[in-house]
Each structure stands twice: as C-alpha cells, then as structure tokens.
Amino acid sequence: MSELELQLKTSEGAVAQPRRSKRTSAFWLAVPIAVVAVAVFVLPLTGLLPAAGQDLNATRQPPGFLSGGSWSHPLGTDKLGQDLLTQFVEAGRLTIMIGLVGAVVAIGPGTLLGLLAGYFRGWVDRVISVLIDAQLALPFILVALAIIANRGSSLPVLFLVLALTGWAVCARVTRSATLAIRERQFVLGLRAAGASELRIVFRHILPNLGGTIVALGTLQVGTAILIESALSFLGLGVVPPMNSWGSLLAAGQDELSTAWWIAFFPGLAVTVLVLLVNLLGDAMLTHYDPRKRRR
C-alpha cells in the first residue's frame, strides 16, 4: 500500500469515528426521552396509577421513600390529598404534546421563510432578514404578555405564542443551510436544464434540508416546553382544569416550606427533559450542519 493510500485510509477512519460517536451519543440521548414518553402515555392504560380523587385524610403526605410516606402514593399528595404521581403523568402528556405541537408551528413558517430567503436572495432575503432580526430583538415574555392580554389564556393562544417566538431561529438556521446548498453542482445543473425555481426549491433543496429541519424541531421541542412551563408558572399558560408540569410547579410554589415534593418533581422533570432534548438536538444539528461538522 502506497503512502498516499495509507494517509487517505487513515483520514477516512478519523472522520468515520467521530460520526459513529455522534450517532451513538444521539442514540443514548434518545433512549431516556423515549422511556419518559412511553411511561407518560402507557402508564394510564395499565391501571397501576393511584386514583385521581381527593382524600382529605392524606393531605401533604410525603413520597413513599421518605419517613411518614406511603407507597400507595409514591410521589406523595398535595394539599387536597390528590395523588401526585397520577397528576404528574397526566400533566406530562399535555406537556409533551405542547412541546411537539409548538415545535411544528414554529418549524413550519420558519423553514419556509428561511428557504425562500436563502434561495432567492435579493430583496426577499433583505425583507425576511429584517423580520428575523426584529423578532429576535423582542423578549418572548413581552410578546406573550401582549398576545395573552389581548386574546386570553388557552391552548390555541399558547401555540400562537410558540409560533411567533420560535420561527425566527428556525428561519435563520434554514437560511444559512439553503445558502450553502444553492451553490452545489446539482442545483446549477437543474438551472441549466431549465427547471423552474419553485421546483428546485421544493423538490430538490427542501429534501436536502431534512436532517437540519429534524434537528431544529428537536431543539424547538425543548424550547416550547420551557416557554410553556414559564408561562404556566406565571399563570399565563395552561388553564385549569388542565395541568402541565409548569402549572404543577406553580401550584406547589407556596408549599415549598411544608411540602416541597409538590413542586420538586415537576420542576425536576422539566429540567431533565429539556436538557436531554436540547442535547439530542444539538448532537443532531452538529451532525447535519457542515460548518459545525468540520469544527
């Protein structure tokens, strides 16, 4: 084997090893997220959860692993004697659903605008870039307060807030990726062959952005969960009788000195889930973004 072939083989192996490690890290990050999702959606179907009713004889009961607790209420009870594990699981379903829908409503317009700005350039790029900069300059809490004060608190209004506060980041990343793809040889060949601009954009460039879009969507799930939890903590998010982890955290803030477990477990769940989702999204974005992959 010649020296040149040996160097090429060594460099290919060096590139393949980080890629395999990135795929492995993404897999191990996806496993606990999948476990949480399965537990939240499957446990209510098993009949293993305690009853959801009130029990005034068991108010503020500590978790089963603490002194004075009972394993009939593994995570304890609240001030009305309601089982916290049952509330935790039911609230988790709504939190995950809000994260997924919030990601979709932000990714949709963000991807479309970023794709148009990156491909057509010119005045289209300038207008969309100004809109992106204007949106990123506004604190999301001010946007949320303005919309909720005008429209009231509800799930559709919450999804509107998530769309308006999340599309700009997605558009900026999609625009950068489109700028790189539009200069590739296959795009230049399609133009020379007389393919229409819309056909090139939606039939050829958009599929090549699939990995980046999935990575952005994963990141946006964590962002949506965090925003919903913050708004629910302030009383501006999920409206009773529905519960999310953010609303459970808000309900337990007044009980921290006497029954800390009411707020601890929802807060821990939000922290861990958002951390895992963001790490997974960052690993996927690093894999699909050529600039980060080179670094």
Tab-separated table of C-alpha atoms in Angstrom:
chain	number	residue	atom	x	y	z
A	1	MET	CA	0.000	0.000	0.000
A	2	SER	CA	1.398	3.364	-1.010
A	3	GLU	CA	1.940	6.192	1.446
A	4	LEU	CA	-0.860	8.224	-0.199
A	5	GLU	CA	-3.357	5.357	0.123
A	6	LEU	CA	-2.353	4.900	3.750
A	7	GLN	CA	-2.958	8.593	4.503
A	8	LEU	CA	-6.350	8.506	2.786
A	9	LYS	CA	-7.398	5.414	4.706
A	10	THR	CA	-6.264	6.975	7.985
A	11	SER	CA	-8.168	10.203	7.302
A	12	GLU	CA	-11.319	8.285	6.351
A	13	GLY	CA	-11.098	6.325	9.581
A	14	ALA	CA	-10.634	9.531	11.580
A	15	VAL	CA	-13.751	11.013	10.007
A	16	ALA	CA	-15.813	7.856	10.412
A	17	GLN	CA	-15.006	7.501	14.120
A	18	PRO	CA	-16.439	10.924	15.183
A	19	ARG	CA	-19.510	10.304	13.036
A	20	ARG	CA	-20.083	6.936	14.691
A	21	SER	CA	-19.592	8.512	18.123
A	22	LYS	CA	-22.102	11.259	17.283
A	23	ARG	CA	-24.660	8.686	16.174
A	24	THR	CA	-24.035	6.701	19.348
A	25	SER	CA	-24.428	9.767	21.574
A	26	ALA	CA	-27.653	10.693	19.769
A	27	PHE	CA	-28.961	7.155	20.344
A	28	TRP	CA	-28.198	7.166	24.072
A	29	LEU	CA	-29.803	10.599	24.435
A	30	ALA	CA	-32.912	9.426	22.596
A	31	VAL	CA	-33.370	6.361	24.828
A	32	PRO	CA	-34.309	8.169	28.096
A	33	ILE	CA	-36.550	10.575	26.168
A	34	ALA	CA	-38.373	7.617	24.638
A	35	VAL	CA	-38.672	5.981	28.070
A	36	VAL	CA	-40.235	9.141	29.545
A	37	ALA	CA	-42.677	9.446	26.627
A	38	VAL	CA	-43.692	5.768	26.806
A	39	ALA	CA	-44.150	5.932	30.579
A	40	VAL	CA	-46.292	9.057	30.379
A	41	PHE	CA	-48.550	7.702	27.641
A	42	VAL	CA	-48.644	4.000	28.597
A	43	LEU	CA	-48.928	4.112	32.412
A	44	PRO	CA	-52.521	5.462	32.413
A	45	LEU	CA	-53.556	2.454	30.297
A	46	THR	CA	-52.148	-0.107	32.742
A	47	GLY	CA	-54.409	0.742	35.683
A	48	LEU	CA	-51.389	0.906	38.002
A	49	LEU	CA	-51.768	4.587	38.860
A	50	PRO	CA	-53.499	5.541	42.128
A	51	ALA	CA	-56.977	7.019	41.980
A	52	ALA	CA	-57.161	10.668	40.982
A	53	GLY	CA	-59.732	11.734	43.581
A	54	GLN	CA	-59.273	13.818	46.715
A	55	ASP	CA	-58.514	12.320	50.113
A	56	LEU	CA	-58.618	14.961	52.857
A	57	ASN	CA	-57.269	12.414	55.343
A	58	ALA	CA	-53.988	12.179	53.396
A	59	THR	CA	-53.135	15.807	52.630
A	60	ARG	CA	-49.477	16.768	52.070
A	61	GLN	CA	-48.360	13.170	52.522
A	62	PRO	CA	-44.627	12.797	51.712
A	63	PRO	CA	-43.357	10.425	48.999
A	64	GLY	CA	-43.146	6.734	49.780
A	65	PHE	CA	-39.361	6.726	50.165
A	66	LEU	CA	-39.481	9.351	52.957
A	67	SER	CA	-40.391	8.908	56.598
A	68	GLY	CA	-44.140	9.153	57.054
A	69	GLY	CA	-44.852	8.400	53.415
A	70	SER	CA	-46.825	5.547	51.903
A	71	TRP	CA	-46.141	3.590	48.714
A	72	SER	CA	-49.832	3.884	47.896
A	73	HIS	CA	-48.807	7.440	46.916
A	74	PRO	CA	-45.233	7.007	45.568
A	75	LEU	CA	-44.669	10.742	44.978
A	76	GLY	CA	-46.849	11.931	47.859
A	77	THR	CA	-50.020	14.003	47.830
A	78	ASP	CA	-50.895	17.694	47.553
A	79	LYS	CA	-52.855	19.957	49.899
A	80	LEU	CA	-56.139	18.360	48.788
A	81	GLY	CA	-54.906	14.795	49.182
A	82	GLN	CA	-54.654	14.174	45.436
A	83	ASP	CA	-52.026	11.690	44.309
A	84	LEU	CA	-49.054	13.489	42.756
A	85	LEU	CA	-47.927	10.576	40.568
A	86	THR	CA	-51.276	10.499	38.771
A	87	GLN	CA	-51.216	14.269	38.303
A	88	PHE	CA	-47.574	14.078	37.199
A	89	VAL	CA	-48.294	11.521	34.469
A	90	GLU	CA	-51.421	13.286	33.203
A	91	ALA	CA	-49.630	16.647	33.163
A	92	GLY	CA	-46.669	15.068	31.370
A	93	ARG	CA	-48.859	14.023	28.451
A	94	LEU	CA	-50.049	17.586	27.959
A	95	THR	CA	-46.519	18.993	28.361
A	96	ILE	CA	-45.063	16.662	25.732
A	97	MET	CA	-47.977	17.351	23.384
A	98	ILE	CA	-47.439	21.095	23.752
A	99	GLY	CA	-43.732	20.625	23.036
A	100	LEU	CA	-44.390	18.638	19.846
A	101	VAL	CA	-47.131	20.926	18.503
A	102	GLY	CA	-45.157	24.016	19.499
A	103	ALA	CA	-42.182	22.722	17.521
A	104	VAL	CA	-44.328	22.086	14.436
A	105	VAL	CA	-45.981	25.526	14.424
A	106	ALA	CA	-42.565	27.197	14.756
A	107	ILE	CA	-40.695	24.989	12.283
A	108	GLY	CA	-43.311	25.361	9.520
A	109	PRO	CA	-43.179	29.130	8.868
A	110	GLY	CA	-39.531	29.346	9.941
A	111	THR	CA	-38.415	26.738	7.406
A	112	LEU	CA	-40.461	28.276	4.592
A	113	LEU	CA	-39.177	31.815	5.166
A	114	GLY	CA	-35.572	30.686	5.634
A	115	LEU	CA	-35.761	28.596	2.470
A	116	LEU	CA	-37.098	31.497	0.407
A	117	ALA	CA	-34.576	33.961	1.843
A	118	GLY	CA	-31.619	31.678	1.277
A	119	TYR	CA	-32.505	30.701	-2.273
A	120	PHE	CA	-33.913	33.846	-3.867
A	121	ARG	CA	-31.593	36.303	-2.084
A	122	GLY	CA	-32.036	39.966	-3.141
A	123	TRP	CA	-34.942	41.925	-1.706
A	124	VAL	CA	-36.636	38.743	-0.461
A	125	ASP	CA	-33.598	37.956	1.692
A	126	ARG	CA	-33.362	41.527	2.961
A	127	VAL	CA	-37.025	41.703	3.993
A	128	ILE	CA	-37.015	38.325	5.731
A	129	SER	CA	-33.688	39.054	7.452
A	130	VAL	CA	-35.087	42.301	8.861
A	131	LEU	CA	-38.128	40.402	10.171
A	132	ILE	CA	-35.854	37.781	11.760
A	133	ASP	CA	-33.707	40.428	13.460
A	134	ALA	CA	-36.798	42.287	14.677
A	135	GLN	CA	-38.304	39.136	16.147
A	136	LEU	CA	-35.075	38.082	17.861
A	137	ALA	CA	-34.739	41.566	19.375
A	138	LEU	CA	-38.086	41.243	21.182
A	139	PRO	CA	-38.113	39.393	24.548
A	140	PHE	CA	-40.510	36.476	24.228
A	141	ILE	CA	-42.194	37.299	27.542
A	142	LEU	CA	-43.298	40.708	26.210
A	143	VAL	CA	-44.730	39.093	23.074
A	144	ALA	CA	-46.511	36.503	25.203
A	145	LEU	CA	-47.947	39.091	27.600
A	146	ALA	CA	-49.219	41.235	24.737
A	147	ILE	CA	-50.952	38.324	22.991
A	148	ILE	CA	-52.391	36.692	26.119
A	149	ALA	CA	-53.632	40.038	27.469
A	150	ASN	CA	-55.498	40.575	24.203
A	151	ARG	CA	-56.715	37.043	23.451
A	152	GLY	CA	-56.846	35.365	26.875
A	153	SER	CA	-55.257	32.100	28.036
A	154	SER	CA	-55.976	28.962	26.015
A	155	LEU	CA	-54.093	26.264	24.132
A	156	PRO	CA	-54.587	27.909	20.684
A	157	VAL	CA	-53.243	31.201	22.056
A	158	LEU	CA	-50.306	29.350	23.616
A	159	PHE	CA	-49.497	27.726	20.256
A	160	LEU	CA	-49.679	31.150	18.608
A	161	VAL	CA	-47.154	32.471	21.135
A	162	LEU	CA	-44.854	29.498	20.498
A	163	ALA	CA	-45.076	30.042	16.737
A	164	LEU	CA	-44.305	33.765	16.960
A	165	THR	CA	-41.398	33.290	19.357
A	166	GLY	CA	-39.829	30.259	17.655
A	167	TRP	CA	-39.949	30.804	13.893
A	168	ALA	CA	-37.075	33.324	13.724
A	169	VAL	CA	-34.359	30.950	14.992
A	170	CYS	CA	-35.552	28.223	12.624
A	171	ALA	CA	-35.602	30.671	9.703
A	172	ARG	CA	-32.059	31.879	10.396
A	173	VAL	CA	-30.567	28.365	10.511
A	174	THR	CA	-32.555	27.221	7.459
A	175	ARG	CA	-31.440	30.297	5.516
A	176	SER	CA	-27.769	29.555	6.229
A	177	ALA	CA	-28.146	25.926	5.151
A	178	THR	CA	-30.004	26.943	1.973
A	179	LEU	CA	-27.267	29.414	1.036
A	180	ALA	CA	-24.760	26.535	1.049
A	181	ILE	CA	-26.981	24.100	-0.870
A	182	ARG	CA	-27.978	26.539	-3.637
A	183	GLU	CA	-24.347	26.719	-4.831
A	184	ARG	CA	-23.930	22.971	-5.243
A	185	GLN	CA	-23.394	21.438	-8.660
A	186	PHE	CA	-26.738	19.651	-8.857
A	187	VAL	CA	-28.620	22.944	-8.341
A	188	LEU	CA	-26.557	24.656	-11.030
A	189	GLY	CA	-27.270	21.708	-13.323
A	190	LEU	CA	-31.014	21.946	-12.685
A	191	ARG	CA	-30.973	25.642	-13.553
A	192	ALA	CA	-29.045	24.921	-16.765
A	193	ALA	CA	-31.596	22.239	-17.634
A	194	GLY	CA	-34.404	24.790	-17.373
A	195	ALA	CA	-36.059	23.569	-14.160
A	196	SER	CA	-38.361	26.128	-12.570
A	197	GLU	CA	-37.271	27.926	-9.411
A	198	LEU	CA	-40.140	26.541	-7.325
A	199	ARG	CA	-39.386	23.000	-8.488
A	200	ILE	CA	-35.729	23.393	-7.480
A	201	VAL	CA	-36.686	24.839	-4.097
A	202	PHE	CA	-39.383	22.364	-3.053
A	203	ARG	CA	-38.389	19.199	-4.936
A	204	HIS	CA	-34.622	19.291	-4.542
A	205	ILE	CA	-33.375	21.773	-1.915
A	206	LEU	CA	-36.047	21.147	0.720
A	207	PRO	CA	-35.382	17.356	0.906
A	208	ASN	CA	-31.689	18.114	1.425
A	209	LEU	CA	-32.647	20.198	4.457
A	210	GLY	CA	-34.459	17.268	6.067
A	211	GLY	CA	-31.762	16.492	8.642
A	212	THR	CA	-31.364	20.125	9.649
A	213	ILE	CA	-35.138	20.529	9.983
A	214	VAL	CA	-35.418	17.444	12.202
A	215	ALA	CA	-32.573	18.706	14.398
A	216	LEU	CA	-34.184	22.146	14.668
A	217	GLY	CA	-37.514	20.545	15.508
A	218	THR	CA	-35.897	18.565	18.325
A	219	LEU	CA	-34.368	21.718	19.768
A	220	GLN	CA	-37.670	23.546	19.407
A	221	VAL	CA	-39.486	20.851	21.430
A	222	GLY	CA	-37.324	21.694	24.436
A	223	THR	CA	-37.777	25.416	23.886
A	224	ALA	CA	-41.568	25.049	23.657
A	225	ILE	CA	-41.701	23.016	26.881
A	226	LEU	CA	-39.568	25.606	28.673
A	227	ILE	CA	-41.678	28.537	27.429
A	228	GLU	CA	-44.925	26.799	28.355
A	229	SER	CA	-43.594	25.989	31.824
A	230	ALA	CA	-42.504	29.599	32.348
A	231	LEU	CA	-45.867	30.961	31.213
A	232	SER	CA	-47.806	28.425	33.302
A	233	PHE	CA	-45.664	29.305	36.320
A	234	LEU	CA	-46.752	32.928	35.831
A	235	GLY	CA	-50.394	31.873	35.432
A	236	LEU	CA	-50.455	32.668	31.699
A	237	GLY	CA	-50.169	29.214	30.186
A	238	VAL	CA	-52.317	26.121	30.692
A	239	VAL	CA	-55.796	26.889	32.009
A	240	PRO	CA	-57.407	24.676	34.722
A	241	PRO	CA	-58.744	22.002	34.858
A	242	MET	CA	-55.883	21.001	32.515
A	243	ASN	CA	-52.483	20.551	34.121
A	244	SER	CA	-48.944	20.664	32.791
A	245	TRP	CA	-45.657	20.271	34.604
A	246	GLY	CA	-45.363	24.052	34.615
A	247	SER	CA	-48.779	24.509	36.240
A	248	LEU	CA	-47.988	21.804	38.832
A	249	LEU	CA	-44.760	23.646	39.612
A	250	ALA	CA	-46.710	26.888	40.027
A	251	ALA	CA	-49.272	25.190	42.288
A	252	GLY	CA	-46.525	23.926	44.581
A	253	GLN	CA	-44.539	27.138	44.963
A	254	ASP	CA	-46.498	28.192	48.051
A	255	GLU	CA	-45.912	24.774	49.670
A	256	LEU	CA	-42.116	24.675	49.398
A	257	SER	CA	-41.547	25.117	53.141
A	258	THR	CA	-44.055	22.430	54.200
A	259	ALA	CA	-44.446	20.082	51.209
A	260	TRP	CA	-41.501	20.650	48.869
A	261	TRP	CA	-42.191	17.489	46.857
A	262	ILE	CA	-45.278	19.067	45.248
A	263	ALA	CA	-43.096	21.418	43.199
A	264	PHE	CA	-39.861	19.395	43.176
A	265	PHE	CA	-40.853	16.531	40.887
A	266	PRO	CA	-42.493	18.647	38.129
A	267	GLY	CA	-39.541	21.044	38.221
A	268	LEU	CA	-37.056	18.172	38.029
A	269	ALA	CA	-38.976	16.614	35.128
A	270	VAL	CA	-38.957	19.860	33.125
A	271	THR	CA	-35.238	20.368	33.774
A	272	VAL	CA	-34.177	16.832	32.828
A	273	LEU	CA	-36.437	16.524	29.779
A	274	VAL	CA	-35.455	19.907	28.335
A	275	LEU	CA	-31.771	19.154	28.968
A	276	LEU	CA	-31.977	15.769	27.210
A	277	VAL	CA	-33.963	17.148	24.277
A	278	ASN	CA	-31.555	20.063	23.811
A	279	LEU	CA	-28.517	17.768	23.962
A	280	LEU	CA	-30.120	15.467	21.396
A	281	GLY	CA	-30.998	18.378	19.119
A	282	ASP	CA	-27.514	19.830	19.420
A	283	ALA	CA	-25.937	16.457	18.558
A	284	MET	CA	-28.179	16.103	15.514
A	285	LEU	CA	-27.578	19.682	14.385
A	286	THR	CA	-23.820	19.172	14.699
A	287	HIS	CA	-24.104	16.060	12.556
A	288	TYR	CA	-26.131	17.740	9.803
A	289	ASP	CA	-24.536	21.214	9.821
A	290	PRO	CA	-21.415	21.122	7.579
A	291	ARG	CA	-19.745	24.038	9.361
A	292	LYS	CA	-20.087	22.506	12.805
A	293	ARG	CA	-19.096	19.081	11.472
A	294	ARG	CA	-15.837	20.490	10.125
A	295	ARG	CA	-15.063	22.047	13.506
